[in-house]
Each structure stands twice: as structure tokens, then as C-alpha cells.
Short mmCIF file of C-alpha atoms in Angstrom, two decimals:
data_model
loop_
_atom_site.label_atom_id
_atom_site.label_comp_id
_atom_site.label_asym_id
_atom_site.label_seq_id
_atom_site.Cartn_x
_atom_site.Cartn_y
_atom_site.Cartn_z
CA MET H 1 -12.13 32.12 -4.13
CA SER H 2 -8.96 33.28 -5.84
CA SER H 3 -8.08 32.20 -9.35
CA SER H 4 -5.01 30.42 -8.03
CA SER H 5 -7.02 27.95 -6.02
CA PRO H 6 -7.24 25.25 -8.73
CA ALA H 7 -3.50 25.38 -9.33
CA ASN H 8 -2.82 25.21 -5.61
CA SER H 9 -5.20 22.28 -5.32
CA SER H 10 -3.45 20.53 -8.20
CA GLY H 11 -0.05 21.06 -6.63
CA SER H 12 -1.29 19.82 -3.29
CA ASP H 13 -2.73 16.70 -4.90
CA SER H 14 0.54 16.07 -6.73
CA ARG H 15 2.47 16.27 -3.46
CA SER H 16 -0.07 13.98 -1.84
CA VAL H 17 0.33 11.35 -4.55
CA LYS H 18 4.12 11.55 -4.32
CA ALA H 19 3.95 11.05 -0.56
CA TRP H 20 1.62 8.10 -1.20
CA ARG H 21 4.08 6.63 -3.70
CA ASN H 22 6.96 7.04 -1.25
CA GLY H 23 4.91 5.34 1.43
CA VAL H 24 4.32 2.33 -0.81
CA VAL H 25 8.01 2.23 -1.73
CA THR H 26 8.80 2.16 1.99
CA ALA H 27 6.44 -0.77 2.51
CA TYR H 28 8.03 -2.79 -0.28
CA ALA H 29 11.54 -2.04 0.96
CA GLY H 30 10.50 -2.90 4.52
CA SER H 31 9.21 -6.28 3.38
CA GLY H 32 12.55 -7.05 1.76
CA LEU H 33 14.37 -5.89 4.89
CA VAL H 34 12.32 -8.22 7.10
CA PHE H 35 13.03 -11.20 4.86
CA SER H 36 16.77 -10.67 4.48
CA THR H 37 17.27 -9.85 8.17
CA TRP H 38 16.59 -13.39 9.31
CA VAL H 39 17.84 -15.14 6.16
CA SER H 40 21.25 -13.51 6.54
CA ARG H 41 21.53 -14.96 10.07
CA ILE H 42 20.66 -18.56 9.15
CA PRO H 43 24.29 -19.73 9.67
CA ALA H 44 24.33 -18.18 13.15
CA ILE H 45 20.96 -19.72 13.99
CA ARG H 46 22.21 -23.11 12.78
CA ASP H 47 25.32 -22.79 14.97
CA ASP H 48 23.38 -21.63 18.03
CA LEU H 49 20.94 -24.53 17.78
CA HIS H 50 23.42 -27.16 16.48
CA LEU H 51 21.08 -28.08 13.63
CA THR H 52 21.62 -30.64 10.92
CA PRO H 53 20.80 -29.60 7.33
CA ALA H 54 17.55 -31.59 7.48
CA LYS H 55 16.44 -29.70 10.59
CA VAL H 56 17.37 -26.39 8.98
CA GLY H 57 15.10 -27.35 6.09
CA LEU H 58 12.23 -28.07 8.47
CA ILE H 59 12.67 -24.72 10.21
CA LEU H 60 12.65 -22.96 6.84
CA LEU H 61 9.43 -24.81 6.04
CA CYS H 62 7.77 -23.12 9.02
CA MET H 63 7.73 -19.70 7.35
CA SER H 64 6.51 -21.24 4.09
CA LEU H 65 3.60 -22.88 5.91
CA GLY H 66 2.66 -19.60 7.60
CA SER H 67 2.78 -17.80 4.26
CA PHE H 68 0.68 -20.48 2.59
CA VAL H 69 -2.05 -20.09 5.22
CA SER H 70 -1.87 -16.30 4.95
CA VAL H 71 -2.12 -16.18 1.16
CA ALA H 72 -5.25 -18.33 1.28
CA VAL H 73 -7.12 -15.72 3.33
CA SER H 74 -5.33 -12.56 2.21
CA GLY H 75 -8.11 -11.41 -0.12
CA LEU H 76 -10.72 -11.60 2.61
CA VAL H 77 -8.40 -9.95 5.13
CA VAL H 78 -7.76 -6.95 2.88
CA LEU H 79 -11.45 -6.72 2.01
CA ARG H 80 -12.38 -6.64 5.68
CA LEU H 81 -9.65 -4.31 6.94
CA GLY H 82 -8.62 -2.29 3.91
CA SER H 83 -5.04 -2.13 2.64
CA ARG H 84 -3.79 0.42 5.18
CA LEU H 85 -4.97 -1.42 8.29
CA THR H 86 -3.93 -4.76 6.79
CA THR H 87 -0.42 -3.43 6.21
CA ARG H 88 -0.15 -2.08 9.75
CA THR H 89 -1.55 -5.24 11.29
CA CYS H 90 0.70 -7.51 9.27
CA THR H 91 3.86 -5.53 9.92
CA THR H 92 3.07 -5.83 13.63
CA ILE H 93 2.67 -9.60 13.22
CA GLN H 94 5.94 -9.81 11.30
CA ALA H 95 7.81 -7.78 13.91
CA ALA H 96 6.46 -9.97 16.71
CA GLY H 97 7.46 -13.10 14.80
CA LEU H 98 11.00 -11.82 14.27
CA VAL H 99 11.39 -11.10 17.98
CA VAL H 100 10.12 -14.57 18.92
CA MET H 101 12.43 -16.17 16.37
CA GLY H 102 15.44 -14.22 17.67
CA VAL H 103 14.68 -15.01 21.31
CA GLY H 104 14.28 -18.68 20.40
CA ALA H 105 17.72 -18.69 18.77
CA SER H 106 19.74 -16.69 21.31
CA VAL H 107 17.87 -16.94 24.62
CA PHE H 108 15.87 -20.17 24.76
CA VAL H 109 18.11 -21.91 22.20
CA ASN H 110 15.08 -23.91 21.14
CA PRO H 111 14.29 -24.80 17.52
CA LEU H 112 10.57 -25.07 18.30
CA VAL H 113 10.50 -21.43 19.41
CA VAL H 114 12.45 -20.39 16.30
CA GLY H 115 10.06 -22.34 14.08
CA GLY H 116 7.06 -20.83 15.86
CA GLY H 117 8.43 -17.34 15.31
CA LEU H 118 8.90 -18.03 11.61
CA VAL H 119 5.32 -19.31 11.31
CA VAL H 120 4.18 -15.98 12.74
CA VAL H 121 6.41 -14.07 10.30
CA GLY H 122 4.91 -16.07 7.44
CA LEU H 123 1.36 -15.37 8.62
CA GLY H 124 2.02 -11.67 8.34
CA THR H 125 3.93 -11.81 5.07
CA ALA H 126 1.40 -12.91 2.42
CA SER H 127 -1.42 -10.57 3.47
CA PHE H 128 1.13 -7.76 3.78
CA ASN H 129 2.23 -8.40 0.20
CA THR H 130 -1.37 -8.52 -1.04
CA ALA H 131 -2.14 -5.17 0.56
CA SER H 132 1.08 -3.68 -0.84
CA ASN H 133 0.24 -4.85 -4.37
CA ILE H 134 -3.25 -3.36 -4.16
CA GLU H 135 -1.89 -0.06 -2.85
CA GLY H 136 0.85 -0.11 -5.49
CA ALA H 137 -1.65 -0.69 -8.30
CA ALA H 138 -3.77 2.19 -7.00
CA VAL H 139 -0.88 4.67 -6.82
CA GLU H 140 0.25 3.55 -10.29
CA ARG H 141 -3.16 4.50 -11.67
CA ALA H 142 -3.03 7.83 -9.83
CA LEU H 143 0.39 8.62 -11.32
CA GLY H 144 -0.66 7.49 -14.80
CA ARG H 145 2.52 5.54 -15.48
CA HIS H 146 3.97 2.11 -14.75
CA ILE H 147 5.88 1.92 -11.47
CA MET H 148 5.21 -1.66 -10.35
CA PRO H 149 8.61 -2.98 -11.56
CA ARG H 150 10.31 -0.28 -9.51
CA LEU H 151 8.19 -1.10 -6.48
CA HIS H 152 9.30 -4.72 -6.66
CA GLY H 153 12.82 -3.42 -7.19
CA SER H 154 12.41 -1.57 -3.88
CA PHE H 155 11.78 -4.93 -2.24
CA SER H 156 15.08 -6.13 -3.69
CA ILE H 157 16.85 -3.03 -2.41
CA GLY H 158 15.48 -3.84 1.03
CA THR H 159 16.94 -7.33 0.79
CA VAL H 160 20.32 -5.90 -0.20
CA VAL H 161 20.37 -3.54 2.77
CA GLY H 162 19.21 -6.30 5.11
CA ALA H 163 21.86 -8.69 3.85
CA GLY H 164 24.56 -6.06 4.32
CA LEU H 165 23.46 -5.32 7.86
CA GLY H 166 23.24 -9.06 8.51
CA ALA H 167 26.82 -9.53 7.34
CA LEU H 168 27.91 -6.69 9.62
CA ALA H 169 26.02 -8.15 12.58
CA ALA H 170 27.56 -11.58 11.96
CA SER H 171 31.07 -10.11 11.69
CA VAL H 172 30.81 -8.53 15.16
CA HIS H 173 29.03 -11.61 16.57
CA LEU H 174 25.94 -9.63 17.50
CA PRO H 175 23.37 -12.02 19.04
CA VAL H 176 20.55 -12.86 16.69
CA ALA H 177 17.92 -11.76 19.22
CA ILE H 178 19.32 -8.22 19.46
CA HIS H 179 19.87 -7.89 15.72
CA VAL H 180 16.39 -8.97 14.63
CA ALA H 181 14.65 -7.05 17.43
CA VAL H 182 16.33 -3.79 16.39
CA MET H 183 15.48 -4.36 12.73
CA ALA H 184 11.89 -5.31 13.58
CA ALA H 185 11.46 -2.06 15.51
CA ILE H 186 12.92 0.02 12.67
CA VAL H 187 10.72 -1.59 10.00
CA TRP H 188 7.58 -1.42 12.15
CA THR H 189 8.10 2.30 12.86
CA ALA H 190 8.88 3.18 9.24
CA ILE H 191 5.84 1.37 7.86
CA TRP H 192 3.42 2.82 10.42
CA PHE H 193 4.54 6.30 9.41
CA ALA H 194 4.55 5.44 5.69
CA THR H 195 0.98 4.11 5.71
CA ARG H 196 -0.34 7.48 6.89
CA HIS H 197 -0.15 8.49 3.21
CA TYR H 198 -2.04 5.48 1.83
CA GLN H 199 -5.07 6.47 -0.24
CA ALA H 200 -6.39 3.33 -1.97
CA ASP H 201 -9.17 2.73 0.55
CA ARG H 202 -10.38 6.34 0.46
CA ARG H 203 -10.23 6.60 -3.33
CA ALA H 204 -12.11 3.33 -3.73
CA ALA H 205 -14.88 4.66 -1.49
CA GLU H 206 -14.96 7.99 -3.35
CA ALA H 207 -15.29 6.12 -6.64
CA GLY H 208 -18.51 4.58 -5.37
CA ARG H 209 -17.19 1.08 -4.95
CA GLY H 210 -18.70 0.70 -1.51
CA GLN H 211 -17.35 1.93 1.77
CA GLY H 212 -14.43 -0.20 2.75
CA ALA H 213 -14.56 -2.25 -0.43
CA VAL H 214 -11.34 -2.99 -2.27
CA ARG H 215 -11.12 -4.00 -5.91
CA LEU H 216 -8.94 -7.05 -5.51
CA GLY H 217 -7.26 -8.71 -8.43
CA GLU H 218 -6.52 -5.56 -10.45
CA LEU H 219 -3.29 -5.79 -12.42
CA ASP H 220 -3.14 -9.45 -11.32
CA SER H 221 -2.05 -8.32 -7.87
CA VAL H 222 -4.24 -10.95 -6.24
CA PRO H 223 -4.64 -13.83 -8.71
CA GLY H 224 -8.05 -15.41 -8.79
CA THR H 225 -9.74 -12.84 -6.56
CA GLY H 226 -12.33 -10.48 -7.96
CA PRO H 227 -14.21 -7.45 -6.66
CA ILE H 228 -16.44 -8.33 -3.72
CA PRO H 229 -18.87 -5.47 -3.13
CA LEU H 230 -20.51 -5.00 0.22
CA VAL H 231 -24.30 -5.00 0.18
CA LYS H 232 -25.84 -2.29 2.36
CA PRO H 233 -29.34 -2.43 3.73
CA GLY H 234 -31.75 -0.37 1.65
CA THR H 235 -29.74 -0.66 -1.58
CA THR H 236 -30.14 -2.95 -4.54
CA PRO H 237 -27.42 -3.76 -7.07
CA GLY H 238 -29.68 -3.60 -10.10
CA SER H 239 -31.80 -0.64 -8.96
CA PRO H 240 -35.04 -2.54 -9.50
CA ALA H 241 -38.28 -0.64 -9.86
CA ARG H 242 -39.95 0.16 -6.58
CA ARG H 243 -43.38 -1.11 -5.81
CA ALA H 244 -46.12 1.43 -5.15
CA GLY H 245 -46.53 2.43 -1.54
CA PRO H 246 -44.10 3.29 1.22
CA PRO H 247 -40.64 1.71 0.98
CA ASP H 248 -39.96 -1.37 3.04
CA PRO H 249 -36.27 -1.21 4.09
CA ALA H 250 -36.26 -4.78 5.36
CA ALA H 251 -37.69 -6.14 2.11
CA GLU H 252 -35.28 -4.08 0.02
CA ALA H 253 -32.34 -5.30 2.08
CA ALA H 254 -33.48 -8.91 1.72
CA ALA H 255 -33.94 -8.51 -2.04
CA ALA H 256 -30.49 -6.91 -2.37
CA LEU H 257 -28.88 -9.67 -0.37
CA ALA H 258 -30.63 -12.37 -2.41
CA ALA H 259 -29.63 -10.76 -5.72
CA GLU H 260 -26.05 -10.32 -4.64
CA SER H 261 -25.84 -13.88 -3.29
CA SER H 262 -27.14 -15.18 -6.63
CA ARG H 263 -24.61 -13.10 -8.56
CA LEU H 264 -21.72 -14.25 -6.38
CA ALA H 265 -22.83 -17.88 -6.69
CA ARG H 266 -22.83 -17.61 -10.50
CA ALA H 267 -19.44 -15.88 -10.44
CA LYS H 268 -18.07 -18.57 -8.13
CA LEU H 269 -19.21 -21.36 -10.44
CA ASP H 270 -17.78 -19.53 -13.46
CA GLY H 271 -14.52 -18.98 -11.61
CA LYS H 272 -14.27 -22.65 -10.63
CA ALA H 273 -14.84 -23.66 -14.24
CA LYS H 274 -12.09 -21.34 -15.45
CA ILE H 275 -9.64 -22.58 -12.82
CA ALA H 276 -10.42 -26.19 -13.69
CA ALA H 277 -9.84 -25.38 -17.36
CA ALA H 278 -6.55 -23.66 -16.49
CA TRP H 279 -5.32 -26.80 -14.73
CA ARG H 280 -6.01 -28.71 -17.95
CA ASP H 281 -4.32 -26.16 -20.23
CA PRO H 282 -0.90 -27.51 -21.36
CA ARG H 283 0.66 -24.08 -21.90
CA THR H 284 -0.36 -22.88 -18.44
CA LEU H 285 1.07 -26.00 -16.80
CA LEU H 286 4.35 -25.68 -18.72
CA ILE H 287 4.64 -22.03 -17.71
CA GLY H 288 4.07 -23.19 -14.14
CA VAL H 289 6.92 -25.71 -14.38
CA LEU H 290 9.20 -23.04 -15.87
CA VAL H 291 8.35 -20.65 -13.03
CA LEU H 292 8.86 -23.48 -10.55
CA GLY H 293 12.43 -23.98 -11.75
CA LEU H 294 13.38 -20.30 -11.64
CA ALA H 295 11.53 -19.72 -8.35
CA LEU H 296 13.39 -22.66 -6.84
CA ALA H 297 16.65 -21.05 -7.92
CA GLU H 298 15.63 -17.81 -6.21
CA GLY H 299 14.31 -19.50 -3.07
CA ALA H 300 17.26 -21.86 -2.72
CA ALA H 301 19.65 -18.92 -2.81
CA GLY H 302 17.76 -17.18 -0.02
CA ASP H 303 17.64 -20.31 2.12
CA TRP H 304 20.97 -21.98 1.44
CA VAL H 305 23.62 -19.67 -0.04
CA ALA H 306 24.90 -18.48 3.33
CA LEU H 307 25.12 -22.05 4.65
CA ALA H 308 26.68 -23.30 1.42
CA MET H 309 29.42 -20.71 1.71
CA ALA H 310 30.04 -21.60 5.35
CA ASP H 311 29.91 -25.38 4.98
CA GLY H 312 31.06 -25.89 1.40
CA TYR H 313 33.93 -23.40 1.35
CA GLY H 314 34.74 -23.03 5.05
CA SER H 315 33.83 -19.34 5.01
CA SER H 316 32.79 -17.34 8.05
CA ASN H 317 29.15 -16.60 8.80
CA ALA H 318 29.80 -13.00 7.78
CA THR H 319 31.08 -14.13 4.39
CA GLY H 320 28.02 -16.32 4.01
CA ALA H 321 25.76 -13.33 4.63
CA LEU H 322 27.84 -11.32 2.18
CA GLY H 323 27.28 -14.02 -0.44
CA TYR H 324 23.54 -13.71 -0.04
CA GLY H 325 23.92 -9.92 -0.33
CA ILE H 326 25.76 -10.33 -3.64
CA PHE H 327 22.98 -12.58 -4.95
CA VAL H 328 20.14 -10.19 -4.07
CA SER H 329 22.12 -7.21 -5.38
CA ALA H 330 22.42 -8.94 -8.75
CA MET H 331 18.70 -9.73 -8.67
CA THR H 332 17.93 -6.07 -7.98
CA VAL H 333 19.94 -4.98 -11.00
CA GLY H 334 18.24 -7.62 -13.13
CA ARG H 335 14.77 -6.49 -12.10
CA PHE H 336 15.36 -2.80 -12.68
CA ALA H 337 16.93 -3.51 -16.07
CA GLY H 338 14.35 -6.16 -16.96
CA THR H 339 11.74 -3.83 -18.45
CA TRP H 340 14.20 -2.39 -20.97
CA VAL H 341 15.60 -5.81 -21.89
CA LEU H 342 12.13 -7.32 -22.36
CA ASP H 343 11.00 -4.39 -24.53
CA ARG H 344 14.08 -4.74 -26.71
CA TYR H 345 14.50 -8.51 -27.04
CA GLY H 346 11.13 -10.05 -26.12
CA ARG H 347 10.17 -12.65 -23.57
CA VAL H 348 11.65 -15.81 -25.07
CA ALA H 349 15.13 -14.46 -25.80
CA THR H 350 15.29 -12.66 -22.46
CA LEU H 351 14.15 -15.63 -20.41
CA ARG H 352 16.37 -18.04 -22.37
CA ALA H 353 19.40 -15.85 -21.60
CA SER H 354 18.27 -15.52 -17.97
CA ALA H 355 17.94 -19.28 -17.49
CA ALA H 356 21.33 -19.84 -19.14
CA LEU H 357 22.94 -17.30 -16.81
CA ALA H 358 21.33 -18.97 -13.80
CA VAL H 359 22.51 -22.42 -14.92
CA ALA H 360 26.06 -21.19 -15.47
CA GLY H 361 26.16 -19.22 -12.24
CA LEU H 362 24.85 -22.06 -10.10
CA ALA H 363 27.13 -24.63 -11.74
CA VAL H 364 30.20 -22.48 -11.11
CA PHE H 365 29.04 -21.78 -7.55
CA VAL H 366 28.82 -25.51 -6.78
CA PHE H 367 32.09 -26.50 -8.44
CA ALA H 368 34.18 -23.36 -7.80
CA PRO H 369 37.80 -23.95 -6.72
CA GLY H 370 37.49 -21.43 -3.90
CA PRO H 371 35.19 -18.98 -2.14
CA GLU H 372 36.25 -16.00 -4.28
CA VAL H 373 35.07 -17.66 -7.50
CA ALA H 374 31.90 -18.85 -5.77
CA LEU H 375 31.07 -15.28 -4.70
CA ALA H 376 31.59 -14.07 -8.28
CA ALA H 377 29.32 -16.83 -9.59
CA LEU H 378 26.51 -15.52 -7.40
CA VAL H 379 26.31 -12.45 -9.65
CA PHE H 380 25.31 -14.60 -12.64
CA TRP H 381 23.01 -16.78 -10.55
CA GLY H 382 21.22 -13.67 -9.24
CA LEU H 383 20.91 -11.98 -12.63
CA GLY H 384 19.56 -15.18 -14.16
CA SER H 385 16.91 -15.67 -11.47
CA ALA H 386 15.55 -12.10 -11.53
CA LEU H 387 12.88 -12.27 -14.23
CA GLY H 388 11.47 -15.79 -14.07
CA PHE H 389 8.51 -15.11 -11.81
CA PRO H 390 7.37 -11.76 -13.31
CA VAL H 391 7.71 -12.96 -16.93
CA GLY H 392 5.83 -16.15 -16.08
CA MET H 393 2.99 -14.11 -14.56
CA SER H 394 2.83 -11.92 -17.67
CA ALA H 395 2.73 -14.94 -19.97
CA ALA H 396 -0.09 -16.50 -17.95
CA SER H 397 -2.06 -13.24 -18.30
CA ASP H 398 -1.99 -13.05 -22.12
CA ASP H 399 -5.69 -13.90 -22.39
CA PRO H 400 -7.62 -11.38 -20.24
CA ASP H 401 -10.68 -13.65 -20.04
CA HIS H 402 -8.65 -16.40 -18.37
CA ALA H 403 -5.85 -14.35 -16.80
CA ALA H 404 -6.93 -14.64 -13.16
CA ALA H 405 -7.42 -18.41 -13.31
CA ARG H 406 -4.18 -19.07 -15.18
CA VAL H 407 -2.13 -16.75 -13.00
CA SER H 408 -3.53 -18.48 -9.92
CA VAL H 409 -2.47 -21.88 -11.32
CA VAL H 410 1.03 -20.68 -12.23
CA SER H 411 1.38 -18.97 -8.83
CA THR H 412 0.34 -22.14 -7.03
CA ILE H 413 2.90 -24.22 -8.93
CA GLY H 414 5.58 -21.56 -8.45
CA TYR H 415 4.95 -21.23 -4.72
CA GLY H 416 5.43 -24.98 -4.48
CA ALA H 417 9.14 -24.22 -4.83
CA PHE H 418 9.10 -22.11 -1.69
CA LEU H 419 6.97 -24.64 0.21
CA GLY H 420 8.64 -27.91 -0.78
CA GLY H 421 12.13 -26.69 -1.66
CA PRO H 422 13.55 -26.03 1.84
CA PRO H 423 12.79 -29.43 3.43
CA LEU H 424 13.66 -31.42 0.30
CA LEU H 425 17.01 -29.68 -0.10
CA GLY H 426 17.62 -30.10 3.62
CA LEU H 427 17.04 -33.86 3.43
CA LEU H 428 19.26 -34.09 0.36
CA ALA H 429 21.97 -32.03 2.06
CA GLU H 430 21.95 -34.56 4.91
CA HIS H 431 23.46 -37.09 2.48
CA VAL H 432 25.53 -35.07 -0.01
CA GLY H 433 26.19 -31.78 1.82
CA VAL H 434 24.56 -28.38 1.43
CA LEU H 435 26.68 -27.32 -1.54
CA HIS H 436 26.07 -30.39 -3.68
CA SER H 437 22.38 -30.55 -2.79
CA LEU H 438 22.02 -27.48 -5.01
CA LEU H 439 22.60 -29.71 -8.04
CA ALA H 440 18.91 -30.60 -7.76
CA VAL H 441 18.12 -26.92 -8.35
CA LEU H 442 20.51 -26.95 -11.30
CA ALA H 443 18.52 -29.78 -12.87
CA MET H 444 15.28 -27.79 -12.56
CA LEU H 445 16.98 -24.76 -14.12
CA VAL H 446 17.92 -26.86 -17.14
CA VAL H 447 14.26 -27.86 -17.47
CA ALA H 448 13.26 -24.18 -17.25
CA PHE H 449 15.75 -23.32 -20.01
CA VAL H 450 14.23 -25.95 -22.29
CA LEU H 451 10.71 -24.64 -21.60
CA THR H 452 11.39 -20.94 -22.31
CA PRO H 453 9.51 -20.94 -25.68
CA VAL H 454 6.19 -21.43 -23.82
CA VAL H 455 6.22 -17.77 -22.72
CA ARG H 456 5.92 -16.58 -26.33
CA LYS H 457 2.80 -14.44 -26.70
CA PRO H 458 0.14 -16.33 -28.69
CA ALA H 459 -0.87 -14.98 -32.08
CA ALA H 460 -4.41 -14.44 -30.83
CA ALA H 461 -3.15 -12.17 -28.05
CA ILE H 462 -1.05 -10.15 -30.49
CA ALA H 463 -4.01 -9.77 -32.85
CA ARG H 464 -6.26 -8.75 -29.99
CA GLU H 465 -3.86 -6.03 -28.90
CA GLY H 466 -3.42 -4.86 -32.49
CA THR H 467 0.34 -4.81 -32.17
CA ALA H 468 3.30 -6.98 -33.03
CA SER H 469 5.45 -5.82 -30.11
CA GLU H 470 6.81 -9.36 -29.87
CA GLY H 471 7.15 -10.14 -33.54
CA THR H 472 8.62 -13.17 -35.20
CA THR H 473 12.09 -11.68 -35.53
CA VAL H 474 12.52 -11.41 -31.78
CA GLU H 475 10.56 -14.43 -30.68
CA ALA H 476 11.65 -16.95 -33.30
#
């Protein structure tokens, strides 16, 4: 062995980790591209199918329902398949769903087919995101520095690119089926190549966590889900003393299974108690309502901005897609700048300013004298909506002993915006129009603004960390 071998090995490992990081970035960007590809064509889908606003809301609900089912089983799916295979499987499901949705819009011209395609897209989305978060947390640990905000920023970049391509496709009247099929093929290919560099599954096995086991819930990537080790025949979790005589593999396996079942039962009961306590905790519930308001602002923009531009201001479908692109571009800037702003000004001041920006931007968007002013207002709406969900998750995690339960409660309340928002806004738009239905979102944003003090870090959390990073001067 030459003396240069360790250095060469170190350099090789560094390149491997960078390739891994780039693969995860690709997955996040691909997820954003999938989402914005179909959202940017909502006006065209509405025109092709001659849908009323209420029916548009019901179609949007289809993806939310698929995502809700997927998120409920995502932990078990990743545990069974590992993050790499989960990502590949889910991107295949998403691609198939996009193709079905596009064919339903342009070929069969059938809203049931479009809705079915969106259910399939939703089924692939939540488990895909869970696997991406686990892989992202693992590569962050390997790099030894925080990169999660940038990974989520990569998702936003994907939405910007997708919105731009959607606006271009709408401007040349490209059929929805062709557009989404091409994008599905591009994303599927990119992610299959990117996942070749994934290492979370292998590193977990090398760390002795059990072959194929994944430590779910790290860095709050999967709220409420803990490590679920696999019990192998012939092993015991507590390494109990062996009885004299030849080993009995069957007895050892039975003892291991019984011990592990008992441990999991106790953990399950403890987890249920913590979740029940979280649902009774006033601060957690108020954080959930705050997140609900800001998540509704984000979700409503994705679902309705393009239609609001087309119906409310008489703009073309291409201009509607451009409006959505402006919104997600502003959100991208807000997310990349968010870490610096939070470090400098603290949670309360940052979120108060964010909610105020969102209120102002949405109000001007609804009451703008023309489409040009409305497009400009989307910048403020997007900037104001960028940090609500991540700051809410951080605030819910202040107490490590209750973080998983409280994050799961806040997530459930927040995801209610994505589940209930589309159909409710659609029904409201049936009576007052798409543009003015957004006033309901404005009301929730005002509530979120009033609730911003609840994200202040408790004194106990500051004392526990031994730092006053969010001192009284900033948070007062």
C-alpha cells in the first residue's frame, strides 16, 4: 500500500458525498417540477373540460386525497423499501399519474380520468417526499453542515422552472397531454440516474442499524415516526445471557420477537400519550392555526393564481401560468434568504413581517386595477408565504421530548389547508368568482399575523440550549 492511499480514499469519499448531495438536490428539484407542471396548466385543463370553479376545486382535491393516503403509510413504505427504491418507485407512480391526467384532459376530455390521474400523482408524492427528507438528512450529516434549507429551495427552483415551461407551453397552445408526458419522462429519467448515488440505506446498514432499516423521524423529517428496527432470527435486542447447553435458534428468535414486540408496544403507548397531550397543548394548537393560515396562502396560490389571472383580469392562460411562476420565484428567494433573516431578527419579527407582506400582497392582488399590478403583488404574496411552514415546524420542535408529537399535530393541522382549501375555495368561487374567493384566504392570513407571537422560543428551551440566540430584544 502506498502512503497516498488514505488521501486518495478521502478524496474519493468526498466526491462520492458530493455526487450524493447532487442526487438529492435533483430529487427535490424534480418534485417541484412535477408539481408546477400540472398546476401551470390548470387554466387549459379547465377550458378543455369546461369546468366550473366548484368542479375545479373537486379535481384539485383528488391530489390532496392521494397525498393524504400516501403520507399515512410513507414511514412503513420507506422502512420496507429503503429511501432509494421508494424514490424510484414513487417517481414512476408520479410519472404515470401525470400521463393519465394529461390524456384525460386532452384525449378523453373526461374529468374523472383527470381526477384519477391526480390521485395517482398524490399517492406517489408523500412517500417520495418522505424518502427525500430522509436521504437529505443523511447527506447533511455526511457533509457536516446544514443544507436542508437549500434542498427545499431546490424544490422551489423546480417549481419556477416548471411554471416557466408551463407558461411557454400555454403560449404555443401545446396540448396538455404532450406537455405533461414530456416533463414526466424528463423527471423520471433524471431521478433514476440521480438515485444511483444515494447512500442512506447503505450507511444505515454499515452503522449497525439493521439491514434495510431506516432511522425515520431524524431532524423531524417524518413527524411522529421513530426508528423501527428489524428483528432477525438468532439475535436478541438486549443480548440476554445464554442458557447452558447448545443454542436453540428457534427459542432465541421467539425471545427476540417477544422482547421487541413488548418494547414497541410500550413505545406505541408512550407515543399515543404524547400525541394526545400535544392535541391538548394550547401553544401547539395555536402554532397549527398559524401554519394553517400561511399554508393556505401558499396552497391557494398554487391552485388558483393562474385561474384568478385568467378569470379575474381577463388574462391569457400563458399570463396565468406566468403569474404562478412569479409567485414561486418570490417564494424561492424568501426561502433561500430565510435562514439569514431568522438568525438576524428572530422568529417572531420575521414571521410577523412575512404575514404582513402576504396580507398586503394578497389584498393588492384581489383589488388591483389591472393585471400588471396584480402580477407585481404576487411578489409580496410569495415572499410573505415562504417561511410559515418551516418556522412553524421549528417552533413545534422546541422541546425535544415532545417534538415528534407536536410536529405531527402541527403538520396535520397545516395539511388541512391543502386538503380542505381547494374544494372550499371552489365552492366559494362559484358564488363570488375565483378572484374574490381569495378573500377567505386573506382572513386566515390576518389571523396568522395576530398569532405570530406563539412561535417565540420558550424560556425553558433557551435555558436548555444554554444560549439566548432569540433574546428579549429581538423577540419582544
